[in-house]
Amino acid sequence: MCCGLAALLGVLVHVSVTNQTVGEARGRALDRLTEVTAAYEEGDRLPPGAGVDLPGLPAALRELATDGRRGTMVGGQDEHPTMWAAGPACGRGRALAVQFDYAQGAHAIDALDRAIVWSSALAIGATLLVGAFAVTRVTRRLHATARVARRISAGDLDARVNDPRTAHDSRGGVEPRTQRPTRPQDEVAAVAGALDTMAASLQSKLLSEQRFTADVAHELRTPLTGLHAAAELLPPGRPTELVRDRVATLRTLTEDLLEISRLDAGRERLELDSEPLAPLAGRVVWASGTETEVHVVRDTRVETDRRRLERVLGNLVANAHKHGRAPVTLTVDGPVVTVRDHGDGYPDYLLEHGPQRFRTEGGSKGHGLGLTIALGQAEVLGALLVFTNAPDGGALATLTLPQDAQDAQDQRDEHDERSSQNERDGDSDRDGWNHRDGGNGRDGDTAP
């Protein structure tokens, strides 16, 4: 709007001044033509620049004069513009004309046009610079707010906008009533403050839920230990077997809840070592006690935490046998390990959103924590765990491990830094606790 206004004002000034200058020149030309006409009719000698049928008279103006009318016109070359005035003379078909130099008026208009162009360009440039500076500051803050929002949605609940126009407390939260912002608050600051408040509130609630889960699981361990010992003292029989089975299930669930709490808190520490992958996978299959085929396409050594990797592979194998159908195959191809069964495959919700806690296939046993723990441990290892369905049927889990020591060290440093930050802040960077879902879905339990 400012640029358009500057251009419009320039055009208006040009038109106004040009009309005024040309109008004054035309008036002087007509006045001189009147004087020359009177002198011509009285037979007096005509002054210089006046005469009948002067050479150079524009044809349009000559035609106008021979028709008995008077008129003016700017003619001549661009370097030497001339103002002409012509009217009828005695004798049919003749024109009495006068001329004088119009260069001064033309040069004045040109100078005015150049001044208008330069001043308009300067005004437009200044407007663009000021506008770009002001808009860029706002858009930069909006983009920063959007980046923080994406980080929060990805699970980084420690992310904050920390806009200087919004008051913050020492923990990064927003306290507009007790702290005054360093600058006047605007709409962007209001959005940033609302986002920071939302993140802090969400983080606090998730932390409370995780602490509650961890405390409950921890408190259950002592009575379960006593219950397990008492169950072992019962006399043999079917009721004793049922009691022992339920006690074992409850102990497994409690340990799983504790493990998930530690994964959510981000306080897991890696113990990296160089391990040959194929023998490790063979030990996992042997320990599971299942009929799982092991195919080694290409063996390799990986820098990993052996206990956590065994936990991931054990859960994948147990899930395949519990919810899939034989044959179950574990394939080692360099740093990539795949576990496949020939059942109905993973349900749509798992493929789209990943494993969900306490959600299993309708009517199946288990608590839906196996794949959740496998995914969490894979993230701790810096590995990529992907769940898909094979084209010819069956569930397919693909685990890609960091192969060289540098990749493993980078993943360990990144995880340790995130863990240290979480320990200082007492915050969590993972998703919250999902409630029990009775819908259909496939997710296995932990390995035996």
mmCIF file of N, CA and C in Angstrom, residues 284-358:
data_model
loop_
_atom_site.group_PDB
_atom_site.id
_atom_site.type_symbol
_atom_site.label_atom_id
_atom_site.label_comp_id
_atom_site.label_asym_id
_atom_site.label_seq_id
_atom_site.Cartn_x
_atom_site.Cartn_y
_atom_site.Cartn_z
ATOM 1 N N VAL A 284 19.451 -66.058 21.618
ATOM 2 C CA VAL A 284 18.116 -65.570 21.938
ATOM 3 C C VAL A 284 17.068 -66.609 21.566
ATOM 4 N N VAL A 285 17.193 -67.202 20.376
ATOM 5 C CA VAL A 285 16.221 -68.212 19.941
ATOM 6 C C VAL A 285 16.289 -69.439 20.838
ATOM 7 N N TRP A 286 17.501 -69.848 21.216
ATOM 8 C CA TRP A 286 17.640 -71.037 22.089
ATOM 9 C C TRP A 286 17.019 -70.753 23.458
ATOM 10 N N ALA A 287 17.242 -69.535 23.992
ATOM 11 C CA ALA A 287 16.695 -69.217 25.308
ATOM 12 C C ALA A 287 15.176 -69.101 25.279
ATOM 13 N N SER A 288 14.598 -68.763 24.119
ATOM 14 C CA SER A 288 13.143 -68.632 24.052
ATOM 15 C C SER A 288 12.437 -69.982 24.093
ATOM 16 N N GLY A 289 13.164 -71.057 23.761
ATOM 17 C CA GLY A 289 12.558 -72.385 23.772
ATOM 18 C C GLY A 289 11.504 -72.582 22.703
ATOM 19 N N THR A 290 11.587 -71.812 21.617
ATOM 20 C CA THR A 290 10.603 -71.900 20.535
ATOM 21 C C THR A 290 11.244 -72.488 19.285
ATOM 22 N N GLU A 291 10.409 -72.948 18.400
ATOM 23 C CA GLU A 291 10.898 -73.482 17.127
ATOM 24 C C GLU A 291 10.984 -72.321 16.119
ATOM 25 N N THR A 292 12.100 -71.645 16.190
ATOM 26 C CA THR A 292 12.332 -70.491 15.321
ATOM 27 C C THR A 292 13.518 -70.785 14.416
ATOM 28 N N GLU A 293 13.328 -70.603 13.117
ATOM 29 C CA GLU A 293 14.403 -70.810 12.152
ATOM 30 C C GLU A 293 15.315 -69.578 12.141
ATOM 31 N N VAL A 294 16.615 -69.831 12.175
ATOM 32 C CA VAL A 294 17.604 -68.754 12.141
ATOM 33 C C VAL A 294 18.357 -68.837 10.818
ATOM 34 N N HIS A 295 18.260 -67.784 10.016
ATOM 35 C CA HIS A 295 18.967 -67.700 8.738
ATOM 36 C C HIS A 295 20.014 -66.600 8.832
ATOM 37 N N VAL A 296 21.232 -66.932 8.503
ATOM 38 C CA VAL A 296 22.320 -65.955 8.527
ATOM 39 C C VAL A 296 22.754 -65.704 7.085
ATOM 40 N N VAL A 297 22.362 -64.568 6.560
ATOM 41 C CA VAL A 297 22.794 -64.184 5.210
ATOM 42 C C VAL A 297 24.197 -63.603 5.243
ATOM 43 N N ARG A 298 24.457 -62.761 6.201
ATOM 44 C CA ARG A 298 25.782 -62.131 6.338
ATOM 45 C C ARG A 298 25.947 -61.720 7.785
ATOM 46 N N ASP A 299 26.952 -62.289 8.444
ATOM 47 C CA ASP A 299 27.195 -61.961 9.847
ATOM 48 C C ASP A 299 28.076 -60.717 9.934
ATOM 49 N N THR A 300 27.989 -60.029 11.070
ATOM 50 C CA THR A 300 28.791 -58.832 11.300
ATOM 51 C C THR A 300 28.891 -58.594 12.787
ATOM 52 N N ARG A 301 29.843 -57.752 13.156
ATOM 53 C CA ARG A 301 29.997 -57.349 14.553
ATOM 54 C C ARG A 301 29.402 -55.955 14.710
ATOM 55 N N VAL A 302 28.691 -55.759 15.795
ATOM 56 C CA VAL A 302 28.044 -54.482 16.065
ATOM 57 C C VAL A 302 28.435 -54.006 17.446
ATOM 58 N N GLU A 303 28.506 -52.684 17.595
ATOM 59 C CA GLU A 303 28.730 -52.065 18.906
ATOM 60 C C GLU A 303 27.369 -51.849 19.549
ATOM 61 N N THR A 304 27.041 -52.639 20.551
ATOM 62 C CA THR A 304 25.703 -52.582 21.127
ATOM 63 C C THR A 304 25.737 -53.030 22.574
ATOM 64 N N ASP A 305 24.607 -52.871 23.232
ATOM 65 C CA ASP A 305 24.410 -53.375 24.590
ATOM 66 C C ASP A 305 23.776 -54.748 24.461
ATOM 67 N N ARG A 306 24.528 -55.788 24.788
ATOM 68 C CA ARG A 306 24.072 -57.157 24.530
ATOM 69 C C ARG A 306 22.773 -57.468 25.248
ATOM 70 N N ARG A 307 22.656 -57.064 26.516
ATOM 71 C CA ARG A 307 21.450 -57.398 27.277
ATOM 72 C C ARG A 307 20.214 -56.762 26.649
ATOM 73 N N ARG A 308 20.333 -55.504 26.244
ATOM 74 C CA ARG A 308 19.168 -54.830 25.661
ATOM 75 C C ARG A 308 18.819 -55.410 24.294
ATOM 76 N N LEU A 309 19.829 -55.742 23.502
ATOM 77 C CA LEU A 309 19.549 -56.332 22.194
ATOM 78 C C LEU A 309 18.877 -57.689 22.343
ATOM 79 N N GLU A 310 19.318 -58.479 23.304
ATOM 80 C CA GLU A 310 18.659 -59.766 23.545
ATOM 81 C C GLU A 310 17.210 -59.552 23.976
ATOM 82 N N ARG A 311 16.977 -58.526 24.746
ATOM 83 C CA ARG A 311 15.609 -58.230 25.183
ATOM 84 C C ARG A 311 14.718 -57.892 23.983
ATOM 85 N N VAL A 312 15.244 -57.071 23.051
ATOM 86 C CA VAL A 312 14.468 -56.686 21.875
ATOM 87 C C VAL A 312 14.157 -57.902 21.027
ATOM 88 N N LEU A 313 15.174 -58.690 20.697
ATOM 89 C CA LEU A 313 14.950 -59.856 19.835
ATOM 90 C C LEU A 313 14.065 -60.891 20.523
ATOM 91 N N GLY A 314 14.252 -61.074 21.837
ATOM 92 C CA GLY A 314 13.409 -62.027 22.556
ATOM 93 C C GLY A 314 11.940 -61.629 22.525
ATOM 94 N N ASN A 315 11.651 -60.357 22.700
ATOM 95 C CA ASN A 315 10.263 -59.903 22.644
ATOM 96 C C ASN A 315 9.676 -60.067 21.252
ATOM 97 N N LEU A 316 10.461 -59.789 20.212
ATOM 98 C CA LEU A 316 9.963 -59.942 18.845
ATOM 99 C C LEU A 316 9.656 -61.410 18.538
ATOM 100 N N VAL A 317 10.544 -62.305 18.955
ATOM 101 C CA VAL A 317 10.315 -63.741 18.719
ATOM 102 C C VAL A 317 9.099 -64.222 19.505
ATOM 103 N N ALA A 318 8.987 -63.820 20.777
ATOM 104 C CA ALA A 318 7.843 -64.244 21.591
ATOM 105 C C ALA A 318 6.539 -63.721 21.011
ATOM 106 N N ASN A 319 6.542 -62.485 20.548
ATOM 107 C CA ASN A 319 5.330 -61.910 19.957
ATOM 108 C C ASN A 319 4.936 -62.663 18.688
ATOM 109 N N ALA A 320 5.929 -63.025 17.858
ATOM 110 C CA ALA A 320 5.635 -63.744 16.618
ATOM 111 C C ALA A 320 4.998 -65.096 16.897
ATOM 112 N N HIS A 321 5.485 -65.804 17.915
ATOM 113 C CA HIS A 321 4.914 -67.112 18.232
ATOM 114 C C HIS A 321 3.552 -66.986 18.913
ATOM 115 N N LYS A 322 3.361 -65.946 19.717
ATOM 116 C CA LYS A 322 2.114 -65.827 20.462
ATOM 117 C C LYS A 322 0.960 -65.367 19.558
ATOM 118 N N HIS A 323 1.244 -64.460 18.636
ATOM 119 C CA HIS A 323 0.171 -63.869 17.836
ATOM 120 C C HIS A 323 0.229 -64.242 16.367
ATOM 121 N N GLY A 324 1.298 -64.884 15.934
ATOM 122 C CA GLY A 324 1.407 -65.293 14.542
ATOM 123 C C GLY A 324 1.275 -66.797 14.389
ATOM 124 N N ARG A 325 1.721 -67.284 13.247
ATOM 125 C CA ARG A 325 1.689 -68.721 12.988
ATOM 126 C C ARG A 325 3.037 -69.150 12.435
ATOM 127 N N ALA A 326 3.352 -70.436 12.666
ATOM 128 C CA ALA A 326 4.603 -70.999 12.165
ATOM 129 C C ALA A 326 4.565 -71.065 10.627
ATOM 130 N N PRO A 327 5.735 -71.052 10.004
ATOM 131 C CA PRO A 327 7.067 -70.965 10.614
ATOM 132 C C PRO A 327 7.446 -69.530 10.942
ATOM 133 N N VAL A 328 8.197 -69.384 12.047
ATOM 134 C CA VAL A 328 8.750 -68.089 12.446
ATOM 135 C C VAL A 328 10.233 -68.090 12.088
ATOM 136 N N THR A 329 10.669 -67.050 11.396
ATOM 137 C CA THR A 329 12.037 -66.984 10.883
ATOM 138 C C THR A 329 12.723 -65.731 11.393
ATOM 139 N N LEU A 330 13.947 -65.908 11.918
ATOM 140 C CA LEU A 330 14.806 -64.796 12.290
ATOM 141 C C LEU A 330 15.975 -64.762 11.317
ATOM 142 N N THR A 331 16.138 -63.651 10.610
ATOM 143 C CA THR A 331 17.155 -63.525 9.564
ATOM 144 C C THR A 331 18.138 -62.439 9.948
ATOM 145 N N VAL A 332 19.442 -62.779 9.837
ATOM 146 C CA VAL A 332 20.520 -61.826 10.100
ATOM 147 C C VAL A 332 21.189 -61.504 8.773
ATOM 148 N N ASP A 333 21.125 -60.253 8.368
ATOM 149 C CA ASP A 333 21.767 -59.791 7.133
ATOM 150 C C ASP A 333 22.588 -58.550 7.455
ATOM 151 N N GLY A 334 23.827 -58.748 7.888
ATOM 152 C CA GLY A 334 24.653 -57.636 8.330
ATOM 153 C C GLY A 334 24.062 -57.028 9.593
ATOM 154 N N PRO A 335 23.928 -55.715 9.655
ATOM 155 C CA PRO A 335 23.369 -55.089 10.860
ATOM 156 C C PRO A 335 21.848 -55.089 10.893
ATOM 157 N N VAL A 336 21.208 -55.766 9.941
ATOM 158 C CA VAL A 336 19.748 -55.784 9.861
ATOM 159 C C VAL A 336 19.247 -57.157 10.301
ATOM 160 N N VAL A 337 18.334 -57.163 11.270
ATOM 161 C CA VAL A 337 17.729 -58.401 11.772
ATOM 162 C C VAL A 337 16.227 -58.313 11.546
ATOM 163 N N THR A 338 15.661 -59.350 10.947
ATOM 164 C CA THR A 338 14.220 -59.384 10.704
ATOM 165 C C THR A 338 13.623 -60.604 11.391
ATOM 166 N N VAL A 339 12.438 -60.414 11.936
ATOM 167 C CA VAL A 339 11.672 -61.505 12.555
ATOM 168 C C VAL A 339 10.330 -61.543 11.851
ATOM 169 N N ARG A 340 10.018 -62.707 11.254
ATOM 170 C CA ARG A 340 8.787 -62.819 10.476
ATOM 171 C C ARG A 340 8.028 -64.077 10.865
ATOM 172 N N ASP A 341 6.712 -63.929 10.918
ATOM 173 C CA ASP A 341 5.844 -65.091 11.085
ATOM 174 C C ASP A 341 4.940 -65.170 9.861
ATOM 175 N N HIS A 342 4.048 -66.138 9.840
ATOM 176 C CA HIS A 342 3.140 -66.325 8.709
ATOM 177 C C HIS A 342 1.686 -66.304 9.173
ATOM 178 N N GLY A 343 1.412 -65.391 10.094
ATOM 179 C CA GLY A 343 0.042 -65.228 10.582
ATOM 180 C C GLY A 343 -0.719 -64.185 9.779
ATOM 181 N N ASP A 344 -1.619 -63.496 10.481
ATOM 182 C CA ASP A 344 -2.469 -62.492 9.828
ATOM 183 C C ASP A 344 -1.793 -61.127 9.695
ATOM 184 N N GLY A 345 -0.618 -60.981 10.278
ATOM 185 C CA GLY A 345 0.084 -59.705 10.172
ATOM 186 C C GLY A 345 -0.302 -58.732 11.280
ATOM 187 N N TYR A 346 0.401 -57.616 11.322
ATOM 188 C CA TYR A 346 0.108 -56.587 12.321
ATOM 189 C C TYR A 346 -1.185 -55.860 11.967
ATOM 190 N N PRO A 347 -1.950 -55.443 12.957
ATOM 191 C CA PRO A 347 -3.188 -54.689 12.672
ATOM 192 C C PRO A 347 -2.868 -53.289 12.169
ATOM 193 N N ASP A 348 -3.871 -52.650 11.626
ATOM 194 C CA ASP A 348 -3.678 -51.322 11.019
ATOM 195 C C ASP A 348 -3.239 -50.286 12.046
ATOM 196 N N TYR A 349 -3.807 -50.334 13.260
ATOM 197 C CA TYR A 349 -3.468 -49.300 14.244
ATOM 198 C C TYR A 349 -1.994 -49.366 14.607
ATOM 199 N N LEU A 350 -1.420 -50.588 14.670
ATOM 200 C CA LEU A 350 -0.009 -50.730 15.022
ATOM 201 C C LEU A 350 0.881 -50.236 13.896
ATOM 202 N N LEU A 351 0.517 -50.526 12.651
ATOM 203 C CA LEU A 351 1.309 -50.057 11.514
ATOM 204 C C LEU A 351 1.289 -48.540 11.417
ATOM 205 N N GLU A 352 0.173 -47.930 11.805
ATOM 206 C CA GLU A 352 0.038 -46.489 11.653
ATOM 207 C C GLU A 352 0.595 -45.716 12.836
ATOM 208 N N HIS A 353 0.354 -46.199 14.058
ATOM 209 C CA HIS A 353 0.735 -45.437 15.248
ATOM 210 C C HIS A 353 1.796 -46.134 16.097
ATOM 211 N N GLY A 354 2.175 -47.347 15.773
ATOM 212 C CA GLY A 354 3.129 -48.070 16.593
ATOM 213 C C GLY A 354 2.442 -48.836 17.712
ATOM 214 N N PRO A 355 3.207 -49.606 18.496
ATOM 215 C CA PRO A 355 2.629 -50.387 19.595
ATOM 216 C C PRO A 355 1.975 -49.494 20.633
ATOM 217 N N GLN A 356 0.868 -49.983 21.195
ATOM 218 C CA GLN A 356 0.157 -49.251 22.240
ATOM 219 C C GLN A 356 0.031 -50.148 23.473
ATOM 220 N N ARG A 357 0.267 -49.549 24.605
ATOM 221 C CA ARG A 357 0.267 -50.316 25.849
ATOM 222 C C ARG A 357 -1.144 -50.783 26.205
ATOM 223 N N PHE A 358 -1.210 -51.982 26.720
ATOM 224 C CA PHE A 358 -2.463 -52.575 27.170
ATOM 225 C C PHE A 358 -3.479 -52.650 26.040
#
